[in-house]
Short mmCIF file of C-alpha atoms in Angstrom, two decimals:
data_model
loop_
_atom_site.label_atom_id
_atom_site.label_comp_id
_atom_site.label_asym_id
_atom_site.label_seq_id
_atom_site.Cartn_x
_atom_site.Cartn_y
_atom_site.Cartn_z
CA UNK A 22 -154.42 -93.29 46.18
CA UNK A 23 -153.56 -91.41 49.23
CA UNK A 24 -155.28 -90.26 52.29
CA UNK A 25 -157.07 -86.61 51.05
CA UNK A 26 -155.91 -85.37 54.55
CA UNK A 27 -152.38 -85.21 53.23
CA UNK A 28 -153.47 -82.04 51.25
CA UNK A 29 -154.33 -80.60 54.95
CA UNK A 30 -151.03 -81.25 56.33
CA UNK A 31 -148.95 -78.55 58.29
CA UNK A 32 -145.91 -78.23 57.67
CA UNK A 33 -144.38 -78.50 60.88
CA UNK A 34 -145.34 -81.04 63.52
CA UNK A 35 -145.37 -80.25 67.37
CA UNK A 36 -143.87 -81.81 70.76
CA UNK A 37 -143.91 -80.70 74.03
CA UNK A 38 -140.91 -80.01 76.37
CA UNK A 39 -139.55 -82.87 78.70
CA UNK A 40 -140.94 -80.55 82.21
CA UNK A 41 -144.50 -82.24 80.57
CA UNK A 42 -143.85 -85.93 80.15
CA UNK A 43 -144.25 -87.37 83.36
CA UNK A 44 -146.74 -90.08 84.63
CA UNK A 45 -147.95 -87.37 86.53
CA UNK A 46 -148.36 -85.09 83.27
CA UNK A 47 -148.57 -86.80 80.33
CA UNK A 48 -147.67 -85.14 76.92
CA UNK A 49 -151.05 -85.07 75.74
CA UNK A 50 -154.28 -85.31 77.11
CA UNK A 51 -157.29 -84.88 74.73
CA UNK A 52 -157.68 -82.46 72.95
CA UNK A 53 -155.82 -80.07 74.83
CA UNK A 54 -152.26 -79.29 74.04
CA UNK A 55 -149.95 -78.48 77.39
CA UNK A 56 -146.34 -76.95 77.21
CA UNK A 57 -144.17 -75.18 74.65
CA UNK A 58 -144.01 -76.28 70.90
CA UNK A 59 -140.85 -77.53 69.60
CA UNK A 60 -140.56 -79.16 66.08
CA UNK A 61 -141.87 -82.91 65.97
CA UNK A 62 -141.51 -84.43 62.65
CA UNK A 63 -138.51 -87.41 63.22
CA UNK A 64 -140.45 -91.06 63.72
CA UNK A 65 -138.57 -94.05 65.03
CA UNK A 66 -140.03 -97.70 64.41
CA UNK A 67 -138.17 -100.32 66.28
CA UNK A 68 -138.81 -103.82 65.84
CA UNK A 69 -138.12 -106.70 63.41
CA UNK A 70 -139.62 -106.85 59.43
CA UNK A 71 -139.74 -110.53 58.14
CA UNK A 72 -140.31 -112.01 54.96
CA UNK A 73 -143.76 -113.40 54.84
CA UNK A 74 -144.10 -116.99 52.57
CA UNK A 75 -147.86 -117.23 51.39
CA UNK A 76 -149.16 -120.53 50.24
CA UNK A 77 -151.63 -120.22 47.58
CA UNK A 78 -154.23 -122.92 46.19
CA UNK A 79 -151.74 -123.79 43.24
CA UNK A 80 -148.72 -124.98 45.10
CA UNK A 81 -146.85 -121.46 44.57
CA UNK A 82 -146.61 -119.13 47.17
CA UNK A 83 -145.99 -115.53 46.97
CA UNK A 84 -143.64 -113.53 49.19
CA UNK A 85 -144.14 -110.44 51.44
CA UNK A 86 -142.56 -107.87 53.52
CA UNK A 87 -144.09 -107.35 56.50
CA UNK A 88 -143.81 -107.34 61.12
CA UNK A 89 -146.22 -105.35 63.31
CA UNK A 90 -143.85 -102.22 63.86
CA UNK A 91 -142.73 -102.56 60.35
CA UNK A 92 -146.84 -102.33 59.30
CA UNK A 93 -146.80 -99.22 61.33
CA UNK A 94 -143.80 -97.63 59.94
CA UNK A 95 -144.88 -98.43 56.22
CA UNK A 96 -148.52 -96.61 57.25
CA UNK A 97 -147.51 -93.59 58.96
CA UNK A 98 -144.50 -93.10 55.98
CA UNK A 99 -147.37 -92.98 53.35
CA UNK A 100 -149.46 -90.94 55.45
CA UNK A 101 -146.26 -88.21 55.97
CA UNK A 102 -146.03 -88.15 52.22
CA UNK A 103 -145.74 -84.64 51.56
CA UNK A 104 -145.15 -83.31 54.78
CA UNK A 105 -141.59 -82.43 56.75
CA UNK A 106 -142.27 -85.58 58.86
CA UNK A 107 -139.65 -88.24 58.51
CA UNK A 108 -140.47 -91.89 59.55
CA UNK A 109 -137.33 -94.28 59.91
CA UNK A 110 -136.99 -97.77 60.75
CA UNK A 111 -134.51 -99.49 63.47
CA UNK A 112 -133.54 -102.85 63.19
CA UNK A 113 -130.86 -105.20 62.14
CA UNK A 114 -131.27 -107.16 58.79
CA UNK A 115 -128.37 -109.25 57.30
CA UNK A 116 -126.35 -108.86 54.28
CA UNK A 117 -128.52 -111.57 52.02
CA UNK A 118 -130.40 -110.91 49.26
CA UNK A 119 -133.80 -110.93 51.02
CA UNK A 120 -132.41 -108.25 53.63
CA UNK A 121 -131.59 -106.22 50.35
CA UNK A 122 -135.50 -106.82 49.20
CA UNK A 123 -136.68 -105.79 52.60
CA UNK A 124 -134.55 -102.37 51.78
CA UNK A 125 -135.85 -101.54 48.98
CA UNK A 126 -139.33 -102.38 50.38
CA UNK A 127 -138.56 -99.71 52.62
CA UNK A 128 -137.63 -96.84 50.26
CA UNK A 129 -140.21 -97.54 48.02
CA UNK A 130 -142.48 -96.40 51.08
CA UNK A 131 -140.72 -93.79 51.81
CA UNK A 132 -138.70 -95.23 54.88
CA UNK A 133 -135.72 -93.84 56.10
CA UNK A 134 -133.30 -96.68 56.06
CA UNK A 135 -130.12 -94.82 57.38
CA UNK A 136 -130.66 -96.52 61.30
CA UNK A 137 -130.35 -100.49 59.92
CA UNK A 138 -127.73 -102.69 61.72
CA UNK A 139 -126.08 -105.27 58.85
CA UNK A 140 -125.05 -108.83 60.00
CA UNK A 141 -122.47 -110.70 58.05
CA UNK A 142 -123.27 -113.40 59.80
CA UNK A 143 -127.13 -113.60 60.40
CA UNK A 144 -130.20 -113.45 57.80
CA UNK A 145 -133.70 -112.11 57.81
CA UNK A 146 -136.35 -114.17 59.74
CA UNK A 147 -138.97 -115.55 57.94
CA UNK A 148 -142.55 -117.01 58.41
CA UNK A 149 -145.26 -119.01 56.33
CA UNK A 150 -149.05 -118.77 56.55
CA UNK A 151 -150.59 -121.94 55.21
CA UNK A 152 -154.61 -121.43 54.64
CA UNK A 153 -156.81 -124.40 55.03
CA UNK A 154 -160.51 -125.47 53.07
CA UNK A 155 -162.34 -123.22 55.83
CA UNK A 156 -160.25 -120.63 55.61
CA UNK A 157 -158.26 -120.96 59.13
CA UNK A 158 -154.81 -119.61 59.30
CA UNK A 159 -151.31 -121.31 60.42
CA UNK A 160 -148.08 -119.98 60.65
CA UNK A 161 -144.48 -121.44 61.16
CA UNK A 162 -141.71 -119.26 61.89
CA UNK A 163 -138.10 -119.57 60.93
CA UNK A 164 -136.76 -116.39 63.35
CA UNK A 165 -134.58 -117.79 66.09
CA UNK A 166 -131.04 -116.80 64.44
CA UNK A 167 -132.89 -113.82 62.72
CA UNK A 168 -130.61 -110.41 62.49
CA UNK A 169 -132.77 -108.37 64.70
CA UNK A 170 -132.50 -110.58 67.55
CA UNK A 171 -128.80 -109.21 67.82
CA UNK A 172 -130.16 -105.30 67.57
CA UNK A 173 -128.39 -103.22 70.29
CA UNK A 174 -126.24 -106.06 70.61
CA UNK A 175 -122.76 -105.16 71.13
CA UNK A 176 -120.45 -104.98 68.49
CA UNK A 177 -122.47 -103.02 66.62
CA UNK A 178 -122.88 -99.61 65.00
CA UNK A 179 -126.91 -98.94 65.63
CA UNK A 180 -126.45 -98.41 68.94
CA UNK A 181 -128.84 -97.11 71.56
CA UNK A 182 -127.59 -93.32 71.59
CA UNK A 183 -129.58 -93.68 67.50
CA UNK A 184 -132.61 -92.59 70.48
CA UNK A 185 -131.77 -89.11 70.84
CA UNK A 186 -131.92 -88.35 66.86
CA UNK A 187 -135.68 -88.51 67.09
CA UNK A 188 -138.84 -86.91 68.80
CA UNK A 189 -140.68 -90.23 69.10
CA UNK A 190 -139.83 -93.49 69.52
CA UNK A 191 -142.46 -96.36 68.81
CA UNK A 192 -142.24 -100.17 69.80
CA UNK A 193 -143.93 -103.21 70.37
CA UNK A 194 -144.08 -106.17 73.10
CA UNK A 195 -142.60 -107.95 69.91
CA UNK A 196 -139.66 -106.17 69.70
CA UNK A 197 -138.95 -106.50 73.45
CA UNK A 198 -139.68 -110.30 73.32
CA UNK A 199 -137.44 -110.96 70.85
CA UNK A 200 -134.36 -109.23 72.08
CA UNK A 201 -131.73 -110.77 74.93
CA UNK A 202 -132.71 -109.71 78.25
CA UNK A 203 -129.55 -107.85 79.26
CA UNK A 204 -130.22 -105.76 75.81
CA UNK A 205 -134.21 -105.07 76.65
CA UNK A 206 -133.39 -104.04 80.29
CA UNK A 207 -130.76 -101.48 78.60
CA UNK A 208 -133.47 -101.00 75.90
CA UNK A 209 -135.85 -100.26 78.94
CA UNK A 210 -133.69 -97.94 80.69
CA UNK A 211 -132.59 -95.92 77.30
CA UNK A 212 -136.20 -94.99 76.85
CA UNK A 213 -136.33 -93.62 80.59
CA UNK A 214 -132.97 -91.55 79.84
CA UNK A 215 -134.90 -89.94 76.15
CA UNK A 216 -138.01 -89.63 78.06
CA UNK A 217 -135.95 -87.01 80.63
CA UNK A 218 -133.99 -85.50 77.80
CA UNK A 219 -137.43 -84.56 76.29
CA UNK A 220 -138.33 -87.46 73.83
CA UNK A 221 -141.79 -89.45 73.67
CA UNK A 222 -142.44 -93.30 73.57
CA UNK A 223 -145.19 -95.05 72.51
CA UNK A 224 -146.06 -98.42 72.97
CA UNK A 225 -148.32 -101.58 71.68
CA UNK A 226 -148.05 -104.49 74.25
CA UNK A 227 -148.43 -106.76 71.01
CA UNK A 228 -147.90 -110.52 72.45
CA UNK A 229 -146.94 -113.37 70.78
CA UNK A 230 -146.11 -116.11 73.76
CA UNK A 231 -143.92 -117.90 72.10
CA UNK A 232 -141.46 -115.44 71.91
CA UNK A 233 -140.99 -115.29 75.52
CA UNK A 234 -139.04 -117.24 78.07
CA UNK A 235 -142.27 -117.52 79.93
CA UNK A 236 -145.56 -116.25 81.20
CA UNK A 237 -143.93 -114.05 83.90
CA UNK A 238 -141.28 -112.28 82.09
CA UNK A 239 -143.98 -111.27 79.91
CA UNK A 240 -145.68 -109.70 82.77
CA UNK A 241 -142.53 -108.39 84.26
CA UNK A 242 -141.20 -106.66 80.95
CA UNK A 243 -144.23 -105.10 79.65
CA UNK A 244 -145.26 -103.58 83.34
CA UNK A 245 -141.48 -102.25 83.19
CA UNK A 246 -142.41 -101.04 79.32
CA UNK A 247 -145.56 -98.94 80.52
CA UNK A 248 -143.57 -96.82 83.20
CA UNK A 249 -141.26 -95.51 80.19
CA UNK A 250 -144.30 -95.19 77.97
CA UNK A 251 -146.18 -91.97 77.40
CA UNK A 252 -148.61 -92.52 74.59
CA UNK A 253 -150.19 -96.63 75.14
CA UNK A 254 -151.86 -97.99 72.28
CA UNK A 255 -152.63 -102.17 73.36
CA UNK A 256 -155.78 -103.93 72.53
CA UNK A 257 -157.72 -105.64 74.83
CA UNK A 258 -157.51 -108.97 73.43
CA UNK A 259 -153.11 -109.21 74.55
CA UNK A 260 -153.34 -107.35 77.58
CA UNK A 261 -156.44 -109.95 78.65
CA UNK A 262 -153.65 -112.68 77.21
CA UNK A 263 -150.53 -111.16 79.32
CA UNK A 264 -152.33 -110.55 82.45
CA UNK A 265 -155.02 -113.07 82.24
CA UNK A 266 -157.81 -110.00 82.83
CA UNK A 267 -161.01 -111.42 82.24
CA UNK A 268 -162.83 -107.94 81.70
CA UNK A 269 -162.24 -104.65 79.74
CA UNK A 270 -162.56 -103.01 82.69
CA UNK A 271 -160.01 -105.45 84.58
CA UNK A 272 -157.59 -104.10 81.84
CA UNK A 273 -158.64 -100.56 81.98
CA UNK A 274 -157.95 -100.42 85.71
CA UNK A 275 -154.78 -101.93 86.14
CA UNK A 276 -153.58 -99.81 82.83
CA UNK A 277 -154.96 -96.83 84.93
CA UNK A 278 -152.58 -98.37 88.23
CA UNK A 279 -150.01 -97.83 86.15
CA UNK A 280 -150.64 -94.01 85.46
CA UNK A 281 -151.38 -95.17 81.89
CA UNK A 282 -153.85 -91.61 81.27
CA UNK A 283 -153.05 -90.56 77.32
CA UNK A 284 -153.58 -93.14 74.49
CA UNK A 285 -155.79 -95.75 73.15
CA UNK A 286 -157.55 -99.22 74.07
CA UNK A 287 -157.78 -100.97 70.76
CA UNK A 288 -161.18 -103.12 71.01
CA UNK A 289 -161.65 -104.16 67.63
CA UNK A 290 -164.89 -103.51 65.71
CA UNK A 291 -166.04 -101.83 68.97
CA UNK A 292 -163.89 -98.84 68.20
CA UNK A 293 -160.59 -97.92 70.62
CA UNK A 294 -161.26 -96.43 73.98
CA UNK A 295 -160.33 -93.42 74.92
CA UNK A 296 -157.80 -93.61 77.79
CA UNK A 297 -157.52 -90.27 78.28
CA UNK A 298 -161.18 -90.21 79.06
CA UNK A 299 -161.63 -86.82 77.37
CA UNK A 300 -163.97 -87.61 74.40
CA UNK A 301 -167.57 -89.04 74.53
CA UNK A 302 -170.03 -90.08 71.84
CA UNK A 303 -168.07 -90.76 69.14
CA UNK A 304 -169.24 -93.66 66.89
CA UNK A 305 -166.83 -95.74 65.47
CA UNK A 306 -168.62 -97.59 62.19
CA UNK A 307 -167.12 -101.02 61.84
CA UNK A 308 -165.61 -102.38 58.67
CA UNK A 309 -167.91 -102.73 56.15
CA UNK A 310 -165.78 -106.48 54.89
CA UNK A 311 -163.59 -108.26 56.74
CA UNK A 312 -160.94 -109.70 54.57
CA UNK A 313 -157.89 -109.95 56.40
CA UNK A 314 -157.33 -108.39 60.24
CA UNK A 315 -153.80 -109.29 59.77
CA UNK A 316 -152.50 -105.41 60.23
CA UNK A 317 -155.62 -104.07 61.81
CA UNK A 318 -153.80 -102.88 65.18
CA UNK A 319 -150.53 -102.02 63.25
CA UNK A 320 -152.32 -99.60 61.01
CA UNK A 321 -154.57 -98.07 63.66
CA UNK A 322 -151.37 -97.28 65.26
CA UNK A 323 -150.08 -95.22 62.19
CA UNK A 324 -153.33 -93.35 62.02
CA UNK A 325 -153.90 -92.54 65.60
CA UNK A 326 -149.85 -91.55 66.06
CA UNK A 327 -150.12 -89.41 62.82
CA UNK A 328 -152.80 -87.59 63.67
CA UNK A 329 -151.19 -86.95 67.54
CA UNK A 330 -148.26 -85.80 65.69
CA UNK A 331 -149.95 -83.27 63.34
CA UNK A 332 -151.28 -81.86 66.90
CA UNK A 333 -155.20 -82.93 66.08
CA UNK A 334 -157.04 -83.77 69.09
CA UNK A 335 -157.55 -86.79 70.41
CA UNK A 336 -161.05 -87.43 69.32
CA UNK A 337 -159.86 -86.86 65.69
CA UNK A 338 -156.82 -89.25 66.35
CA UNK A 339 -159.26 -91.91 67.60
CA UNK A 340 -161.38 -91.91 64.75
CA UNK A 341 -157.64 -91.37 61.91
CA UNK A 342 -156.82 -95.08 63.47
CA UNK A 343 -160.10 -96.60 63.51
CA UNK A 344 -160.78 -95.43 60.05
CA UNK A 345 -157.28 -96.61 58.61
CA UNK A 346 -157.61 -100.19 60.16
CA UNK A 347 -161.21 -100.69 58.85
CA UNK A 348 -159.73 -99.92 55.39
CA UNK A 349 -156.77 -102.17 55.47
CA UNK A 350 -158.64 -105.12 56.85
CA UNK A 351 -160.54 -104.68 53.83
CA UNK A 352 -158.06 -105.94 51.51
CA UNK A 353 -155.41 -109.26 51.67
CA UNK A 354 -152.04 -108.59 53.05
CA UNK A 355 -151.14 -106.75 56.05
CA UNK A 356 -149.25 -103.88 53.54
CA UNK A 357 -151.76 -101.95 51.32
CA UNK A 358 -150.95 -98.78 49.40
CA UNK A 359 -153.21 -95.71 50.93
#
């Protein structure tokens, strides 16, 4: 079943010219809409998609597609069912037979799969999630010679120009972390040059330590990240992790030092925070059952940057992602049909 807002769709979407995105003036800011309309209906996800090995009670396990920008990409290409809104997916797979699953993962969601680098020589990365008696979670990951890690990487033919063939670009502290550094800083810079030439980024600081050299790059990177970033959408919980903020409101003010005004604070069953401070009194209603909070920030992603694209204000946005994630944590599996 799909959302019933699909029926309400426009059918064109809405940007704003590159004289508005500045730190100064970000692209949006509440519910107010600044600067001339221009068609906004191409999506870019960049990031890596994994196969997911579940271990079940019998000794089988079951496998999955999934990765936190790939989550979002699957939920905001179900939500643009039906609409001129395209949503397309960047990375680099390999040429095995689990890359060609992932594929047609993607295009049975509705993923534009045009933008995929193919490695002779690497494979998809893959992870396990082994569930103990109480119900705790581990996971062991077999992504160090994945094929995304070599995305942007030179030869190849994705290359970073792919930017300009879109009118927002979305991507996570994972996909930075797991890229070399020469390629992020060019990744980095890239974003700056679409950001001038009229395109919008948005960005989820999602941090997994391991995947970085160390502490500090971390901290480096992602500050870097936020000054090419016009729409933030972090939780609390990984920028406390990155920066070692002890408070919300430690987070919220050094997000605001860094001119961070339009976007989202994800907090969890507290409901997101506004950061552009222009809504008040909205209640967010937590999930009614917890199953799985595998995908919760992934999804609310797709619902909030949906909603911003379809040019609804940002209280409605707020309350599109909050709504979406409280749904999908309802269910196993970070992927559910909507």
């Amino acid at each position: 079943m799909f959302y019933p807002l699909l029926a309400l769709l426009p059918r064109r979407f809405t940007r704003y010219d590159s004289a508005t995105i500045s730190k100064s003036n970000n692209a949006f800011t509440g519910d107010t809409i600044r600067g001339a309309m221009k068609p906004f209906s191409k999506i870019a996800c960049i990031g890596e998609v994994m196969i997911e090995i579940v271990s079940q009670q019998t000794g089988d396990a079951t496998l999955n597609v999934a990765g936190d920008s790939y989550n979002t990409a699957v939920y905001l290409a179900q939500l643009a069912r039906g609409s001129d809104c395209t949503v397309s997916y960047v990375t680099a797979l390999g040429q095995d037979t689990f890359s060609q699953r992932v594929v047609g993962h993607m295009k049975h969601f509705g993923i534009d799969t045009a933008h995929i680098e193919r490695r002779a020589d690497r494979n998809i990365g893959l992870y396990a999630i082994d569930t103990d008696s109480t119900g705790e979670r581990s996971f062991t990951y077999w992504r160090s010679e994945s094929a995304a890690r070599t995305l942007f990487s030179t030869p190849c033919t994705v290359g970073l120009d792919v930017l300009g063939q879109f009118d927002l670009a979305y991507l996570s502290g994972i996909t930075l972390a797991i890229l070399p550094a020469p390629v992020r800083s060019s990744l980095i810079d890239a974003l700056a040059a679409y950001r001038r030439n009229g395109g919008l980024v948005a960005y989820d600081s999602n941090h997994r330590p391991r995947l970085w050299e160390n502490a500090q790059t971390a901290i480096d990177v992602n500050n870097a990240m936020w000054t090419v970033t016009d729409i933030a959408v972090p939780s609390v919980d990984d920028e406390m992790a990155i920066h070692g903020d002890t408070t919300e409101d430690a987070v919220l003010a050094r997000l605001d030092a860094a001119g961070l005004t339009d976007g989202a604070l994800k907090r969890g069953p507290a409901g997101p925070f506004d950061l552009t401070r222009s809504t008040s009194g909205i209640t967010f209603t937590p999930a009614t059952e917890v199953v799985d909070t595998t995908a919760a920030g992934d999804s609310f992603n797709a619902g909030y940057l949906f909603e911003r694209a379809r040019g609804s204000g940002q209280a409605a946005a707020l309350q599109a992602g909050h709504d979406l994630a409280a749904r999908v944590i309802g269910h196993k599996g970070a992927i559910i049909e909507i």
